[in-house]
Amino acid sequence: MTVTTEERVLAELQREHAGALFALLLRLSDGDRQRAEDLMQETFVRAWQHPEALCADYDSVRPWLFTVGRRLAIDARRARSARPAEVGAEVLDSAEVCADHAERSAAALDIREAVKTLTPQHRAVLMLVYFRGASVAEAAETLGIPPGTVKSRAYYALRALRRELPGYAGDLH
């Protein structure tokens, strides 16, 4: 394999400036080695794409490389801040799945139909305790029945709903 002059120049450029350029890009990448390596690679690609910058009458090409690398780092930071933060697979695996609006609406309709099958006494207790948030004592006072009867009716109402809604049994606790 024949090495071209251009390849030799780039290899020499990399040997001479890679350490200092990587240190700069590592600082600009907040210590993210992978990002700094990607930026350094892109900087050298730009040098390869613009050989005229390497042949200019400068004392050193290092300022040009640093400027290109810094601009790439700034552009990368702006691009990351313009889109939502990335999350790892472990976050997605532990995230709770939320039902969508259509599923919630269908479930609400199913529950309404199931509640209609309850006796009026069971339905009244269920409405007060579970849908309006009344305590057992408040429901007992409102309905004019003992607190034990409220508890009993609530138990049997939920049991009847579990029979009517077998797919929702885990949600009716």
mmCIF file of C-alpha atoms in Angstrom:
data_model
loop_
_atom_site.group_PDB
_atom_site.id
_atom_site.type_symbol
_atom_site.label_atom_id
_atom_site.label_comp_id
_atom_site.label_asym_id
_atom_site.label_seq_id
_atom_site.Cartn_x
_atom_site.Cartn_y
_atom_site.Cartn_z
ATOM 1 C CA MET A 1 0.000 0.000 0.000
ATOM 2 C CA THR A 2 1.395 3.352 -0.991
ATOM 3 C CA VAL A 3 1.118 6.208 1.487
ATOM 4 C CA THR A 4 0.375 9.536 -0.180
ATOM 5 C CA THR A 5 1.958 12.828 0.778
ATOM 6 C CA GLU A 6 -1.415 13.980 2.063
ATOM 7 C CA GLU A 7 -1.675 10.966 4.376
ATOM 8 C CA ARG A 8 1.865 11.540 5.680
ATOM 9 C CA VAL A 9 1.078 15.190 6.390
ATOM 10 C CA LEU A 10 -2.095 14.242 8.256
ATOM 11 C CA ALA A 11 -0.308 11.522 10.225
ATOM 12 C CA GLU A 12 2.411 13.999 11.227
ATOM 13 C CA LEU A 13 -0.240 16.572 12.103
ATOM 14 C CA GLN A 14 -1.984 14.040 14.317
ATOM 15 C CA ARG A 15 1.229 12.944 16.052
ATOM 16 C CA GLU A 16 2.201 16.534 16.752
ATOM 17 C CA HIS A 17 -1.139 18.001 17.860
ATOM 18 C CA ALA A 18 -3.463 15.147 18.904
ATOM 19 C CA GLY A 19 -2.521 15.204 22.607
ATOM 20 C CA ALA A 20 -3.068 18.936 23.071
ATOM 21 C CA LEU A 21 -6.207 18.929 20.897
ATOM 22 C CA PHE A 22 -7.692 16.007 22.836
ATOM 23 C CA ALA A 23 -6.998 17.754 26.163
ATOM 24 C CA LEU A 24 -8.851 20.855 24.937
ATOM 25 C CA LEU A 25 -11.780 18.861 23.559
ATOM 26 C CA LEU A 26 -12.003 16.788 26.731
ATOM 27 C CA ARG A 27 -12.419 19.987 28.782
ATOM 28 C CA LEU A 28 -14.995 21.319 26.315
ATOM 29 C CA SER A 29 -16.864 17.985 26.506
ATOM 30 C CA ASP A 30 -17.087 18.075 30.314
ATOM 31 C CA GLY A 31 -14.821 15.057 30.631
ATOM 32 C CA ASP A 32 -16.758 12.850 28.190
ATOM 33 C CA ARG A 33 -13.916 10.902 26.540
ATOM 34 C CA GLN A 34 -16.081 9.424 23.794
ATOM 35 C CA ARG A 35 -17.415 12.810 22.769
ATOM 36 C CA ALA A 36 -13.917 14.322 22.856
ATOM 37 C CA GLU A 37 -12.601 11.500 20.643
ATOM 38 C CA ASP A 38 -15.453 12.022 18.186
ATOM 39 C CA LEU A 39 -14.753 15.762 18.068
ATOM 40 C CA MET A 40 -11.034 15.171 17.573
ATOM 41 C CA GLN A 41 -11.723 12.771 14.719
ATOM 42 C CA GLU A 42 -14.061 15.294 13.101
ATOM 43 C CA THR A 43 -11.417 18.022 13.512
ATOM 44 C CA PHE A 44 -8.870 15.931 11.633
ATOM 45 C CA VAL A 45 -11.454 15.147 8.957
ATOM 46 C CA ARG A 46 -11.913 18.889 8.500
ATOM 47 C CA ALA A 47 -8.147 19.273 8.222
ATOM 48 C CA TRP A 48 -8.116 16.584 5.541
ATOM 49 C CA GLN A 49 -11.010 18.328 3.716
ATOM 50 C CA HIS A 50 -9.191 21.697 3.823
ATOM 51 C CA PRO A 51 -5.547 21.091 2.935
ATOM 52 C CA GLU A 52 -5.201 24.772 2.069
ATOM 53 C CA ALA A 53 -5.452 25.602 5.774
ATOM 54 C CA LEU A 54 -2.548 23.275 6.488
ATOM 55 C CA CYS A 55 -0.324 24.782 3.822
ATOM 56 C CA ALA A 56 -0.811 28.401 4.905
ATOM 57 C CA ASP A 57 2.137 30.494 6.041
ATOM 58 C CA TYR A 58 1.455 30.095 9.738
ATOM 59 C CA ASP A 59 4.076 29.321 12.340
ATOM 60 C CA SER A 60 1.843 26.463 13.494
ATOM 61 C CA VAL A 61 -1.405 24.893 12.375
ATOM 62 C CA ARG A 62 -2.355 24.262 16.011
ATOM 63 C CA PRO A 63 -4.454 27.475 16.400
ATOM 64 C CA TRP A 64 -6.448 26.495 13.306
ATOM 65 C CA LEU A 65 -7.041 22.979 14.682
ATOM 66 C CA PHE A 66 -8.030 24.357 18.094
ATOM 67 C CA THR A 67 -10.459 26.824 16.506
ATOM 68 C CA VAL A 68 -12.080 24.107 14.394
ATOM 69 C CA GLY A 69 -12.276 21.742 17.380
ATOM 70 C CA ARG A 70 -13.732 24.426 19.658
ATOM 71 C CA ARG A 71 -16.384 25.340 17.065
ATOM 72 C CA LEU A 72 -17.305 21.685 16.625
ATOM 73 C CA ALA A 73 -17.623 21.314 20.408
ATOM 74 C CA ILE A 74 -19.846 24.398 20.599
ATOM 75 C CA ASP A 75 -22.023 23.126 17.746
ATOM 76 C CA ALA A 76 -22.316 19.700 19.418
ATOM 77 C CA ARG A 77 -23.310 21.285 22.741
ATOM 78 C CA ARG A 78 -25.944 23.415 21.019
ATOM 79 C CA ALA A 79 -27.301 20.397 19.176
ATOM 80 C CA ARG A 80 -27.582 18.416 22.430
ATOM 81 C CA SER A 81 -29.350 21.265 24.214
ATOM 82 C CA ALA A 82 -31.817 21.641 21.332
ATOM 83 C CA ARG A 83 -33.165 18.108 21.753
ATOM 84 C CA PRO A 84 -34.478 16.223 24.773
ATOM 85 C CA ALA A 85 -31.943 14.597 27.054
ATOM 86 C CA GLU A 86 -31.045 11.031 26.226
ATOM 87 C CA VAL A 87 -31.928 8.374 28.747
ATOM 88 C CA GLY A 88 -30.338 5.018 29.260
ATOM 89 C CA ALA A 89 -32.046 1.673 28.832
ATOM 90 C CA GLU A 90 -32.198 1.167 32.609
ATOM 91 C CA VAL A 91 -34.389 4.279 32.938
ATOM 92 C CA LEU A 92 -36.742 3.057 30.236
ATOM 93 C CA ASP A 93 -36.933 -0.420 31.767
ATOM 94 C CA SER A 94 -37.964 0.998 35.146
ATOM 95 C CA ALA A 95 -40.427 3.567 33.760
ATOM 96 C CA GLU A 96 -44.067 2.883 34.462
ATOM 97 C CA VAL A 97 -46.250 2.404 31.432
ATOM 98 C CA CYS A 98 -49.202 4.774 31.420
ATOM 99 C CA ALA A 99 -52.387 3.889 29.653
ATOM 100 C CA ASP A 100 -53.289 6.199 26.833
ATOM 101 C CA HIS A 101 -56.437 8.323 26.753
ATOM 102 C CA ALA A 102 -58.422 5.787 24.719
ATOM 103 C CA GLU A 103 -57.638 2.978 27.169
ATOM 104 C CA ARG A 104 -58.613 5.142 30.151
ATOM 105 C CA SER A 105 -61.875 6.119 28.449
ATOM 106 C CA ALA A 106 -62.725 2.512 27.637
ATOM 107 C CA ALA A 107 -61.935 1.464 31.215
ATOM 108 C CA ALA A 108 -64.137 4.247 32.595
ATOM 109 C CA LEU A 109 -67.034 3.072 30.439
ATOM 110 C CA ASP A 110 -66.526 -0.529 31.551
ATOM 111 C CA ILE A 111 -66.487 0.512 35.209
ATOM 112 C CA ARG A 112 -69.635 2.643 34.822
ATOM 113 C CA GLU A 113 -71.479 -0.321 33.311
ATOM 114 C CA ALA A 114 -70.245 -2.633 36.071
ATOM 115 C CA VAL A 115 -71.275 -0.174 38.815
ATOM 116 C CA LYS A 116 -74.796 -0.126 37.339
ATOM 117 C CA THR A 117 -75.086 -3.858 38.112
ATOM 118 C CA LEU A 118 -74.621 -3.255 41.870
ATOM 119 C CA THR A 119 -77.527 -2.944 44.267
ATOM 120 C CA PRO A 120 -78.449 0.653 45.137
ATOM 121 C CA GLN A 121 -77.079 0.204 48.689
ATOM 122 C CA HIS A 122 -73.693 -1.086 47.465
ATOM 123 C CA ARG A 123 -73.525 1.578 44.771
ATOM 124 C CA ALA A 124 -74.211 4.359 47.329
ATOM 125 C CA VAL A 125 -71.375 3.185 49.619
ATOM 126 C CA LEU A 126 -68.979 2.783 46.703
ATOM 127 C CA MET A 127 -69.770 6.249 45.360
ATOM 128 C CA LEU A 128 -69.215 7.922 48.731
ATOM 129 C CA VAL A 129 -66.103 6.031 49.855
ATOM 130 C CA TYR A 130 -64.225 5.388 46.597
ATOM 131 C CA PHE A 131 -65.382 8.076 44.199
ATOM 132 C CA ARG A 132 -65.979 11.005 46.548
ATOM 133 C CA GLY A 133 -63.285 10.125 49.097
ATOM 134 C CA ALA A 134 -65.506 10.053 52.177
ATOM 135 C CA SER A 135 -64.263 8.232 55.247
ATOM 136 C CA VAL A 136 -66.185 5.227 56.589
ATOM 137 C CA ALA A 137 -67.551 7.417 59.417
ATOM 138 C CA GLU A 138 -68.654 10.158 57.000
ATOM 139 C CA ALA A 139 -70.352 7.621 54.701
ATOM 140 C CA ALA A 140 -72.079 6.026 57.687
ATOM 141 C CA GLU A 141 -73.385 9.400 58.836
ATOM 142 C CA THR A 142 -74.534 10.410 55.340
ATOM 143 C CA LEU A 143 -76.313 7.111 54.714
ATOM 144 C CA GLY A 144 -77.615 6.754 58.267
ATOM 145 C CA ILE A 145 -76.129 3.268 58.760
ATOM 146 C CA PRO A 146 -73.466 1.902 61.152
ATOM 147 C CA PRO A 147 -69.770 2.100 60.090
ATOM 148 C CA GLY A 148 -69.550 -1.709 60.084
ATOM 149 C CA THR A 149 -72.320 -1.863 57.510
ATOM 150 C CA VAL A 150 -70.434 0.660 55.328
ATOM 151 C CA LYS A 151 -67.323 -1.547 55.478
ATOM 152 C CA SER A 152 -69.312 -4.675 54.688
ATOM 153 C CA ARG A 153 -71.139 -3.095 51.745
ATOM 154 C CA ALA A 154 -67.884 -1.678 50.380
ATOM 155 C CA TYR A 155 -66.279 -5.133 50.586
ATOM 156 C CA TYR A 156 -69.150 -6.858 48.787
ATOM 157 C CA ALA A 157 -69.433 -4.077 46.198
ATOM 158 C CA LEU A 158 -65.756 -4.435 45.289
ATOM 159 C CA ARG A 159 -66.073 -8.204 45.171
ATOM 160 C CA ALA A 160 -69.020 -7.886 42.768
ATOM 161 C CA LEU A 161 -67.036 -5.471 40.600
ATOM 162 C CA ARG A 162 -64.119 -7.907 40.460
ATOM 163 C CA ARG A 163 -66.493 -10.548 39.097
ATOM 164 C CA GLU A 164 -67.888 -8.118 36.511
ATOM 165 C CA LEU A 165 -64.458 -6.781 35.499
ATOM 166 C CA PRO A 166 -62.042 -9.724 35.541
ATOM 167 C CA GLY A 167 -59.434 -7.879 33.452
ATOM 168 C CA TYR A 168 -59.319 -5.018 35.958
ATOM 169 C CA ALA A 169 -59.110 -7.089 39.125
ATOM 170 C CA GLY A 170 -55.616 -5.830 39.983
ATOM 171 C CA ASP A 171 -56.800 -2.214 39.784
ATOM 172 C CA LEU A 172 -59.742 -2.611 42.195
ATOM 173 C CA HIS A 173 -57.908 -2.644 45.526
#
